GROMACS .gro file of C-alpha atoms in nm:
model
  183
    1UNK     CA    1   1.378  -1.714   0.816
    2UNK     CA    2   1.615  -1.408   0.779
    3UNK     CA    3   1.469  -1.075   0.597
    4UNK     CA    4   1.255  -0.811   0.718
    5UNK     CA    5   0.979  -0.834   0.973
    6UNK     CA    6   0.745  -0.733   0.622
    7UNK     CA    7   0.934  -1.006   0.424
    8UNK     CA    8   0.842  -1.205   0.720
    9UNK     CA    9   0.486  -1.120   0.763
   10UNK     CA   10   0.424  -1.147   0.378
   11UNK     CA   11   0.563  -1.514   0.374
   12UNK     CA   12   0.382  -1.616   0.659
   13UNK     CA   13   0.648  -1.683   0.874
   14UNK     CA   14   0.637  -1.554   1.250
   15UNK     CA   15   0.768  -1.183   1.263
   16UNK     CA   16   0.787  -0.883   1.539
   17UNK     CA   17   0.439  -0.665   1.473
   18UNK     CA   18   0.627  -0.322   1.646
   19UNK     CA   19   0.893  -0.340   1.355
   20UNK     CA   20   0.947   0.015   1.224
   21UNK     CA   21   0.882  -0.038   0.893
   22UNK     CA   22   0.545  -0.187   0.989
   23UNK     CA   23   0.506   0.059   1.242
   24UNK     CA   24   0.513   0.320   0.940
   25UNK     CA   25   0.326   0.172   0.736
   26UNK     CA   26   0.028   0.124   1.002
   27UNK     CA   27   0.072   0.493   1.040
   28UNK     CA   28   0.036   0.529   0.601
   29UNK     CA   29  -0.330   0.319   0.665
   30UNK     CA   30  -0.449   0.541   0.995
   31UNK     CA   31  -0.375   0.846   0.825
   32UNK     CA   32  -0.576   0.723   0.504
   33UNK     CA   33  -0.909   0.574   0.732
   34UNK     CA   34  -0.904   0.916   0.886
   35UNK     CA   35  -0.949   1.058   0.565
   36UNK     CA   36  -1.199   0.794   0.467
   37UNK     CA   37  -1.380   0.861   0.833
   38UNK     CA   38  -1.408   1.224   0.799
   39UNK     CA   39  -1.500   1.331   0.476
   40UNK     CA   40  -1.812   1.437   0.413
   41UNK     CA   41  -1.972   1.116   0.218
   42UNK     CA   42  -2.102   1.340  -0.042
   43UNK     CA   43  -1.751   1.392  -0.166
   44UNK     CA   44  -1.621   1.088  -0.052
   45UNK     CA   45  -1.778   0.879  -0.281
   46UNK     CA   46  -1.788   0.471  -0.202
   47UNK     CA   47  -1.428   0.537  -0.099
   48UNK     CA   48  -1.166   0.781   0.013
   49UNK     CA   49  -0.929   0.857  -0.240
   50UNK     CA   50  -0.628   0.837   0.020
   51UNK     CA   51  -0.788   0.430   0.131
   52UNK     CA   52  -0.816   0.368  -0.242
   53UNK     CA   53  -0.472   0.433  -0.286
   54UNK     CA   54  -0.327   0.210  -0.020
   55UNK     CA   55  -0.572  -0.108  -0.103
   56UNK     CA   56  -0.375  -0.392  -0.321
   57UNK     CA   57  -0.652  -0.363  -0.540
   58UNK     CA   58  -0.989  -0.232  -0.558
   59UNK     CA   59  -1.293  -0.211  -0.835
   60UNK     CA   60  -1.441   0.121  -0.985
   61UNK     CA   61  -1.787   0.048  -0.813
   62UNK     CA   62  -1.726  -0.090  -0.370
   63UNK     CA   63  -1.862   0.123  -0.142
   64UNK     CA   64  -1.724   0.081   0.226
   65UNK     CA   65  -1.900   0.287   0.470
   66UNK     CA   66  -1.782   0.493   0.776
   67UNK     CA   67  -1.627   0.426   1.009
   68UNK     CA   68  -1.360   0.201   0.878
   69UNK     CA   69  -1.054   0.029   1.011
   70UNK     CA   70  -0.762  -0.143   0.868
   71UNK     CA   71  -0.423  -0.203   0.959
   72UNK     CA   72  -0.246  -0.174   0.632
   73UNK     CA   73  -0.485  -0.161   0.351
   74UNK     CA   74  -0.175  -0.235   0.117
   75UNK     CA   75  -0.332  -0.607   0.152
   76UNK     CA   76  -0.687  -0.579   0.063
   77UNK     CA   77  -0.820  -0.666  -0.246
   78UNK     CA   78  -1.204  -0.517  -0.332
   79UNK     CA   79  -1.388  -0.715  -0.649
   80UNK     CA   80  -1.695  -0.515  -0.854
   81UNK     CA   81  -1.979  -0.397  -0.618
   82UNK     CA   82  -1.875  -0.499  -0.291
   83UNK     CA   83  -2.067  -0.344   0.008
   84UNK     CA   84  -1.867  -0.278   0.356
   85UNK     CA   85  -2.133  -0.113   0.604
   86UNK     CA   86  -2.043   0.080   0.892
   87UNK     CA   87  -1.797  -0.030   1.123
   88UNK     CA   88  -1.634  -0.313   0.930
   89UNK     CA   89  -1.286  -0.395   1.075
   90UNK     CA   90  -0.991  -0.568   0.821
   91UNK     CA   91  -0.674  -0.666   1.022
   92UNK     CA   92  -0.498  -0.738   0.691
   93UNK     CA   93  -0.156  -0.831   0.822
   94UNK     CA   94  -0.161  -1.098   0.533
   95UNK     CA   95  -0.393  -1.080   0.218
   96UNK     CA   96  -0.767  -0.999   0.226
   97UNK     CA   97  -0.962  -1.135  -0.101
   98UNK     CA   98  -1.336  -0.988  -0.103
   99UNK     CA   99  -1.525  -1.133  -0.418
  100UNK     CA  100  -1.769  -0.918  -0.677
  101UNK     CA  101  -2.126  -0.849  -0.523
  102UNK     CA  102  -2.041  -0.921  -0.186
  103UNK     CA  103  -2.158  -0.796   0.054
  104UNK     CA  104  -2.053  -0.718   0.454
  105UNK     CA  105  -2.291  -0.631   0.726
  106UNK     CA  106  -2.215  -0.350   1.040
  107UNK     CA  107  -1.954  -0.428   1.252
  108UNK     CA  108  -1.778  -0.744   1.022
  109UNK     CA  109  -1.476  -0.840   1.204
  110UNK     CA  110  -1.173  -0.993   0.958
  111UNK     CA  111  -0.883  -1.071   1.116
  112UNK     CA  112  -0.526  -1.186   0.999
  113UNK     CA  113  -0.285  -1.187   1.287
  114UNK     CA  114  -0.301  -1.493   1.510
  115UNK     CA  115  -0.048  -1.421   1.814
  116UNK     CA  116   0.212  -1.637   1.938
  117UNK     CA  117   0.083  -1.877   2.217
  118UNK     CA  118   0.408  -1.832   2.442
  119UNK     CA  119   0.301  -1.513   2.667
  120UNK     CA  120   0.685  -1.432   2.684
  121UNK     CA  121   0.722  -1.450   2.292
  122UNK     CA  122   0.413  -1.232   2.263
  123UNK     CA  123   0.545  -0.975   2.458
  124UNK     CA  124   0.800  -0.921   2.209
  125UNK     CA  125   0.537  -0.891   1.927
  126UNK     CA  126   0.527  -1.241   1.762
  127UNK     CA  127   0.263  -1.317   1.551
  128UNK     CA  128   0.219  -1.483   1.232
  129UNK     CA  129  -0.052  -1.381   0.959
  130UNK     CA  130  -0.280  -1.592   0.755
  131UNK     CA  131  -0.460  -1.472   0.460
  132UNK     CA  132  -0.872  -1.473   0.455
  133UNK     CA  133  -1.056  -1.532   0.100
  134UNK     CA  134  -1.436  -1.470   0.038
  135UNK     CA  135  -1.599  -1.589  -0.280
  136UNK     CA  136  -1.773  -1.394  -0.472
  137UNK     CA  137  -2.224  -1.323  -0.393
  138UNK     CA  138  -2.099  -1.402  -0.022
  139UNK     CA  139  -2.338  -1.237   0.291
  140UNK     CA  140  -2.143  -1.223   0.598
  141UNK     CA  141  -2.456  -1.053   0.822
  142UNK     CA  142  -2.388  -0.839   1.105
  143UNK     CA  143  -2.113  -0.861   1.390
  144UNK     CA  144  -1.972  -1.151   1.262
  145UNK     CA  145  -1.573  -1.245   1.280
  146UNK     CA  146  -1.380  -1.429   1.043
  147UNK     CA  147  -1.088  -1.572   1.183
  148UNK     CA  148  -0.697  -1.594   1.030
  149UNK     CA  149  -0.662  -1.827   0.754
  150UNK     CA  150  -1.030  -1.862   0.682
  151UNK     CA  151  -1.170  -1.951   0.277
  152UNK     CA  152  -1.528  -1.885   0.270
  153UNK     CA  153  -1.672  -1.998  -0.090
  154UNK     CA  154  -1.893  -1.838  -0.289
  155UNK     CA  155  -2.293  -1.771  -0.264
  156UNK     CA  156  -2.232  -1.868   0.107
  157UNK     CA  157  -2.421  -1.644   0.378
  158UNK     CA  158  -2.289  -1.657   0.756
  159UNK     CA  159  -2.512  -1.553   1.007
  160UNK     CA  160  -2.495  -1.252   1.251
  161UNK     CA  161  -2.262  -1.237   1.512
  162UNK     CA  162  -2.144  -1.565   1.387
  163UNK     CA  163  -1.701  -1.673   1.476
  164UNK     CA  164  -1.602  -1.835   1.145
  165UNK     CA  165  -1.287  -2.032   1.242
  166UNK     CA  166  -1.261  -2.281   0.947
  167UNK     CA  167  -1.372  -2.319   0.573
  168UNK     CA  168  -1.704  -2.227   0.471
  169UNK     CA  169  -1.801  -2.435   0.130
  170UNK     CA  170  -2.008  -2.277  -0.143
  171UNK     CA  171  -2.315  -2.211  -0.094
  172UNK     CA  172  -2.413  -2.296   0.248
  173UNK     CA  173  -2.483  -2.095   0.516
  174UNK     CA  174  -2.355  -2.126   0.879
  175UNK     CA  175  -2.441  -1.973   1.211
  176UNK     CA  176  -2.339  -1.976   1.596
  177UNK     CA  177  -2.002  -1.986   1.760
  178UNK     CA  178  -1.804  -2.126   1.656
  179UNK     CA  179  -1.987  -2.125   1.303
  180UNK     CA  180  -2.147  -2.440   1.171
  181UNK     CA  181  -2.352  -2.523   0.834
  182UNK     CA  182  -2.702  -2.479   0.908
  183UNK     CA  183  -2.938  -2.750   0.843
   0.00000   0.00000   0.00000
């Protein structure tokens, strides 16, 4: 596929993570957690002005404690009354789709990126980036990780410290690593 490495990484196609242009726009997000991170949370509000502007889209009412990470922001989408607690990581190299009234424990892992398999091609920065949906009245408890390409449907709950690597249907929950519906 020709086009830039951001063309790349927004069709899903493999592309070089230490392009410039993503390079810059990595800086754009650190520069906007930091402000998220530092300000005092009585006039930060549920979110930094500076994160708020960078997210894709975001409701009136989320709340997404400190600390924070992301690596672009410009990817993450935030539905009415969503609750990030403290230390939630998004590695939104494609799109991240958070549903209304859902609701993240500490330390929620979401990541994107899947890196190339070849060790020589990952050296040069190839990876390719899958987007990660979850439904709306979703619990995702403590420490867990949802993995690249991942669809988890609404009123589901996974467990703490759970790896989500595939689906999770409506309302079930599922635990362990990798995760699995809970009898």
């Amino acid at each position: 596929m020709t086009g830039s490495e951001r063309e790349k990484m927004a069709a899903g196609a493999w592309y070089c993570c230490l392009d410039p242009e993503l390079d810059e726009l990595r800086d754009r997000a650190r520069k906007a957690v930091h402000q998220h991170n530092t300000v005092p949370p009585d006039k930060r509000g549920g979110l930094a002005p500076a994160l708020r502007a960078i997210f894709a889209d975001v409701a009136a009412d989320v709340f997404v404690e400190a600390p924070f990470h992301c690596s672009y922001g410009m990817n993450i989408t935030l539905g009415a009354r969503v609750y990030l607690n403290a230390g939630c990581t998004i590695l939104d190299s494609a799109p991240v789709v958070i549903g209304s009234d859902t609701m993240l424990g500490p330390g929620v892992q979401i990541y994107c990126a899947e890196h190339h398999k070849d060790p020589a091609l990952r050296r040069e920065g190839l990876e390719i980036a899958r987007s990660v949906t979850i439904g709306e009245n979703v619990w995702i408890g403590g420490g867990a990780i949802i993995l690249a390409g991942v669809t988890i449907g609404d009123g589901a709950i996974v467990g703490a410290g759970s790896v989500v690597t595939r689906d999770v249907p409506a309302g079930v929950t599922v635990v362990g690593n990798p995760a699995r519906v809970r009898q």
